[in-house]
Amino acid sequence: MYRTTEVRWFHPGVLPPSIERWFERGEEGVELEPPRVDHYLRLRGSDALNIKLREGRLEIKRRTGERTETRFSEDVVGGVEHWQKWGFDLAETNTQAMGGASSSTWIAVRKERSIRTYGIDDRPVPAPTEPVDVTVACEWELTRVDVGGQIWWTTALEAFGDQTRQRVALLSVAKLVFGLQDRPPLRIEDSRGYPGWLDTLSDGGHEEARSLWRS
């Protein structure tokens, strides 16, 4: 089991250049992940359970407790959430491996992720680090998302490691990144995890996503 403390925002449309400049103003140490497609089980009306197939693994993620509305700056407000995660290797990465679930219940989400990882240990200001170097750290993520032809972008902070220090780690990194130039306004109305976001997508987008699953 893996525990995290997170806050995330979603916005429709192509990633604006100003947001890329904001992310690039951080310290060195950006990790550009290869594009990938994750398949999410769509659970109508649920924003607290996340089930997905990712690169040969089944990943289950459950929110513990309620979201905490948090104001990080005058124009940045988000819902901080605590999650538990489990991962299982699968012999097949298709719906048959899920006990015969219909492909119509799954959504294919293509992601292009950029990540910065900040260590918290014994530093007055968070600094770029490798996760293995610290007992608690926080990732800053900026991701381009394509679901059935609908283009979005999302940014998030995710703290991991020592559970008792995760919220402090998240707030520490939030203070740093939301103090950078070109920071966008981020509203509580746009703050949600992947399960909540998928539940907001139109049925038309869902049909297109089914085609992406079958392709």
Tab-separated table of C-alpha atoms in Angstrom:
chain	number	residue	atom	x	y	z
A	1	MET	CA	0.000	0.000	0.000
A	2	TYR	CA	1.229	3.472	-0.933
A	3	ARG	CA	-0.135	6.681	0.605
A	4	THR	CA	-0.057	10.185	-0.872
A	5	THR	CA	-1.372	13.703	-0.260
A	6	GLU	CA	-2.419	15.495	-3.445
A	7	VAL	CA	-4.066	18.505	-5.049
A	8	ARG	CA	-4.895	18.686	-8.764
A	9	TRP	CA	-6.577	20.987	-11.290
A	10	PHE	CA	-7.932	20.273	-14.815
A	11	HIS	CA	-8.443	22.785	-17.634
A	12	PRO	CA	-9.829	22.152	-21.143
A	13	GLY	CA	-7.860	23.087	-24.233
A	14	VAL	CA	-4.278	23.091	-25.440
A	15	LEU	CA	-1.613	23.800	-22.836
A	16	PRO	CA	-0.996	27.592	-22.961
A	17	PRO	CA	2.609	28.784	-23.518
A	18	SER	CA	2.383	30.868	-20.334
A	19	ILE	CA	1.762	27.699	-18.298
A	20	GLU	CA	4.783	26.024	-19.869
A	21	ARG	CA	6.891	29.076	-18.993
A	22	TRP	CA	5.629	28.901	-15.419
A	23	PHE	CA	6.631	25.259	-15.103
A	24	GLU	CA	10.018	25.874	-16.723
A	25	ARG	CA	10.835	28.609	-14.194
A	26	GLY	CA	11.324	25.974	-11.534
A	27	GLU	CA	14.698	24.584	-10.652
A	28	GLU	CA	16.530	22.124	-12.890
A	29	GLY	CA	15.557	18.481	-12.759
A	30	VAL	CA	12.515	18.083	-15.041
A	31	GLU	CA	11.675	14.491	-15.917
A	32	LEU	CA	9.919	14.181	-19.294
A	33	GLU	CA	8.069	10.886	-19.294
A	34	PRO	CA	7.376	9.039	-22.587
A	35	PRO	CA	3.767	9.465	-23.759
A	36	ARG	CA	1.522	6.681	-22.527
A	37	VAL	CA	-2.131	5.604	-22.560
A	38	ASP	CA	-3.837	4.638	-19.298
A	39	HIS	CA	-7.255	2.967	-19.293
A	40	TYR	CA	-9.619	4.094	-16.531
A	41	LEU	CA	-12.724	2.317	-15.319
A	42	ARG	CA	-15.450	4.948	-15.422
A	43	LEU	CA	-17.444	5.003	-12.193
A	44	ARG	CA	-20.401	7.325	-12.508
A	45	GLY	CA	-20.991	9.570	-9.513
A	46	SER	CA	-17.765	8.601	-7.757
A	47	ASP	CA	-14.777	10.865	-7.188
A	48	ALA	CA	-13.166	8.793	-4.419
A	49	LEU	CA	-12.209	5.579	-6.240
A	50	ASN	CA	-9.801	5.309	-9.159
A	51	ILE	CA	-9.229	2.032	-11.050
A	52	LYS	CA	-6.937	1.937	-14.066
A	53	LEU	CA	-4.818	-0.306	-16.274
A	54	ARG	CA	-1.321	1.072	-16.746
A	55	GLU	CA	1.507	-0.627	-18.593
A	56	GLY	CA	0.605	-4.182	-17.549
A	57	ARG	CA	-0.584	-3.334	-14.053
A	58	LEU	CA	-3.928	-2.873	-12.385
A	59	GLU	CA	-3.795	0.161	-10.076
A	60	ILE	CA	-6.468	0.906	-7.484
A	61	LYS	CA	-6.548	4.224	-5.677
A	62	ARG	CA	-8.979	5.144	-2.884
A	63	ARG	CA	-9.435	8.540	-1.270
A	64	THR	CA	-9.452	8.529	2.514
A	65	GLY	CA	-11.533	11.211	4.200
A	66	GLU	CA	-12.983	14.350	2.667
A	67	ARG	CA	-11.264	16.895	0.471
A	68	THR	CA	-9.865	19.889	2.338
A	69	GLU	CA	-10.348	23.205	0.535
A	70	THR	CA	-7.023	25.018	0.821
A	71	ARG	CA	-6.033	28.532	-0.250
A	72	PHE	CA	-2.415	28.523	-1.422
A	73	SER	CA	-2.404	32.166	-2.535
A	74	GLU	CA	-4.869	34.929	-3.378
A	75	ASP	CA	-5.874	33.274	-6.659
A	76	VAL	CA	-4.903	29.636	-6.126
A	77	VAL	CA	-7.418	27.450	-4.260
A	78	GLY	CA	-7.633	23.666	-4.449
A	79	GLY	CA	-8.986	20.571	-2.742
A	80	VAL	CA	-6.264	18.649	-0.903
A	81	GLU	CA	-6.923	14.906	-0.801
A	82	HIS	CA	-5.344	11.884	0.896
A	83	TRP	CA	-5.131	8.664	-1.128
A	84	GLN	CA	-4.186	5.019	-0.663
A	85	LYS	CA	-2.843	3.105	-3.678
A	86	TRP	CA	-2.407	-0.582	-4.544
A	87	GLY	CA	-0.791	-2.086	-7.644
A	88	PHE	CA	-1.026	-5.590	-9.140
A	89	ASP	CA	0.765	-7.114	-12.126
A	90	LEU	CA	-1.526	-8.550	-14.814
A	91	ALA	CA	-0.895	-11.222	-17.413
A	92	GLU	CA	-3.202	-9.395	-19.839
A	93	THR	CA	-3.905	-5.670	-20.067
A	94	ASN	CA	-7.440	-5.900	-21.440
A	95	THR	CA	-10.949	-6.016	-20.065
A	96	GLN	CA	-10.983	-9.826	-19.947
A	97	ALA	CA	-8.345	-9.566	-17.228
A	98	MET	CA	-10.925	-7.622	-15.246
A	99	GLY	CA	-13.402	-10.490	-15.107
A	100	GLY	CA	-15.118	-9.857	-18.431
A	101	ALA	CA	-15.969	-6.196	-17.939
A	102	SER	CA	-17.304	-4.527	-21.080
A	103	SER	CA	-14.918	-2.234	-22.968
A	104	SER	CA	-17.678	0.396	-22.956
A	105	THR	CA	-16.985	0.980	-19.255
A	106	TRP	CA	-13.337	1.941	-19.872
A	107	ILE	CA	-11.857	5.245	-21.041
A	108	ALA	CA	-8.454	5.533	-22.719
A	109	VAL	CA	-6.514	8.608	-21.585
A	110	ARG	CA	-3.320	9.598	-23.396
A	111	LYS	CA	-0.842	11.513	-21.240
A	112	GLU	CA	2.335	13.502	-21.814
A	113	ARG	CA	3.727	14.201	-18.335
A	114	SER	CA	6.496	16.456	-17.064
A	115	ILE	CA	7.547	15.983	-13.443
A	116	ARG	CA	9.727	17.847	-10.940
A	117	THR	CA	10.498	16.132	-7.624
A	118	TYR	CA	11.365	18.258	-4.588
A	119	GLY	CA	12.971	16.918	-1.436
A	120	ILE	CA	12.031	18.339	1.949
A	121	ASP	CA	14.567	16.890	4.397
A	122	ASP	CA	16.687	19.429	6.300
A	123	ARG	CA	16.262	22.188	3.747
A	124	PRO	CA	14.821	25.678	4.349
A	125	VAL	CA	13.550	25.680	0.736
A	126	PRO	CA	12.483	22.570	-1.204
A	127	ALA	CA	15.136	21.470	-3.710
A	128	PRO	CA	15.089	19.160	-6.743
A	129	THR	CA	16.000	15.627	-5.740
A	130	GLU	CA	15.729	11.949	-6.516
A	131	PRO	CA	12.888	10.303	-4.526
A	132	VAL	CA	15.275	7.759	-3.018
A	133	ASP	CA	17.306	10.551	-1.408
A	134	VAL	CA	14.674	11.699	1.095
A	135	THR	CA	12.055	10.348	3.498
A	136	VAL	CA	9.368	12.748	2.219
A	137	ALA	CA	9.130	14.532	-1.120
A	138	CYS	CA	6.610	16.246	-3.369
A	139	GLU	CA	6.186	16.022	-7.128
A	140	TRP	CA	5.022	18.944	-9.233
A	141	GLU	CA	3.335	17.652	-12.386
A	142	LEU	CA	2.272	19.303	-15.636
A	143	THR	CA	0.491	16.994	-18.091
A	144	ARG	CA	-1.123	17.220	-21.515
A	145	VAL	CA	-4.181	14.947	-21.693
A	146	ASP	CA	-6.115	13.600	-24.698
A	147	VAL	CA	-9.290	11.613	-24.091
A	148	GLY	CA	-11.219	10.661	-27.215
A	149	GLY	CA	-10.013	13.786	-29.022
A	150	GLN	CA	-10.834	16.100	-26.121
A	151	ILE	CA	-7.676	18.014	-25.181
A	152	TRP	CA	-7.029	19.076	-21.586
A	153	TRP	CA	-4.105	19.978	-19.377
A	154	THR	CA	-3.679	19.284	-15.690
A	155	THR	CA	-1.259	20.349	-12.992
A	156	ALA	CA	-0.839	18.733	-9.591
A	157	LEU	CA	1.234	18.452	-6.447
A	158	GLU	CA	1.660	14.978	-4.949
A	159	ALA	CA	3.505	14.409	-1.669
A	160	PHE	CA	4.738	10.942	-0.726
A	161	GLY	CA	6.956	9.250	1.833
A	162	ASP	CA	6.593	9.844	5.579
A	163	GLN	CA	2.813	10.147	5.943
A	164	THR	CA	3.036	12.416	8.986
A	165	ARG	CA	4.948	15.015	6.954
A	166	GLN	CA	3.170	14.834	3.598
A	167	ARG	CA	0.873	17.818	4.084
A	168	VAL	CA	3.781	19.984	5.262
A	169	ALA	CA	5.772	18.862	2.221
A	170	LEU	CA	2.913	19.709	-0.144
A	171	LEU	CA	2.398	23.159	1.392
A	172	SER	CA	6.120	23.853	1.260
A	173	VAL	CA	6.379	23.062	-2.440
A	174	ALA	CA	3.105	24.904	-3.130
A	175	LYS	CA	4.586	28.052	-1.610
A	176	LEU	CA	7.544	27.734	-3.964
A	177	VAL	CA	5.754	26.966	-7.251
A	178	PHE	CA	2.811	29.314	-6.724
A	179	GLY	CA	5.273	32.130	-6.073
A	180	LEU	CA	6.822	31.813	-9.548
A	181	GLN	CA	6.168	34.257	-12.375
A	182	ASP	CA	3.470	33.314	-14.922
A	183	ARG	CA	1.598	31.336	-12.275
A	184	PRO	CA	-2.008	30.886	-13.469
A	185	PRO	CA	-5.079	31.455	-11.319
A	186	LEU	CA	-6.329	28.047	-10.171
A	187	ARG	CA	-9.891	27.746	-8.876
A	188	ILE	CA	-11.500	25.313	-6.495
A	189	GLU	CA	-14.136	24.618	-9.182
A	190	ASP	CA	-11.436	23.085	-11.387
A	191	SER	CA	-9.762	21.094	-8.612
A	192	ARG	CA	-10.431	17.344	-8.634
A	193	GLY	CA	-8.702	13.999	-9.068
A	194	TYR	CA	-8.914	11.831	-12.169
A	195	PRO	CA	-12.114	10.014	-11.054
A	196	GLY	CA	-13.967	13.301	-10.542
A	197	TRP	CA	-12.672	14.707	-13.824
A	198	LEU	CA	-13.672	11.633	-15.846
A	199	ASP	CA	-17.168	11.903	-14.400
A	200	THR	CA	-17.483	15.428	-15.862
A	201	LEU	CA	-16.740	14.373	-19.444
A	202	SER	CA	-19.562	14.456	-21.956
A	203	ASP	CA	-21.078	11.225	-23.229
A	204	GLY	CA	-19.852	12.160	-26.692
A	205	GLY	CA	-16.297	12.195	-25.429
A	206	HIS	CA	-16.954	8.850	-23.771
A	207	GLU	CA	-17.999	7.306	-27.117
A	208	GLU	CA	-14.816	8.600	-28.770
A	209	ALA	CA	-12.785	7.174	-25.913
A	210	ARG	CA	-14.318	3.741	-26.519
A	211	SER	CA	-13.006	3.853	-30.086
A	212	LEU	CA	-9.549	4.720	-28.781
A	213	TRP	CA	-9.735	1.686	-26.486
A	214	ARG	CA	-10.535	-0.632	-29.422
A	215	SER	CA	-7.885	0.828	-31.761
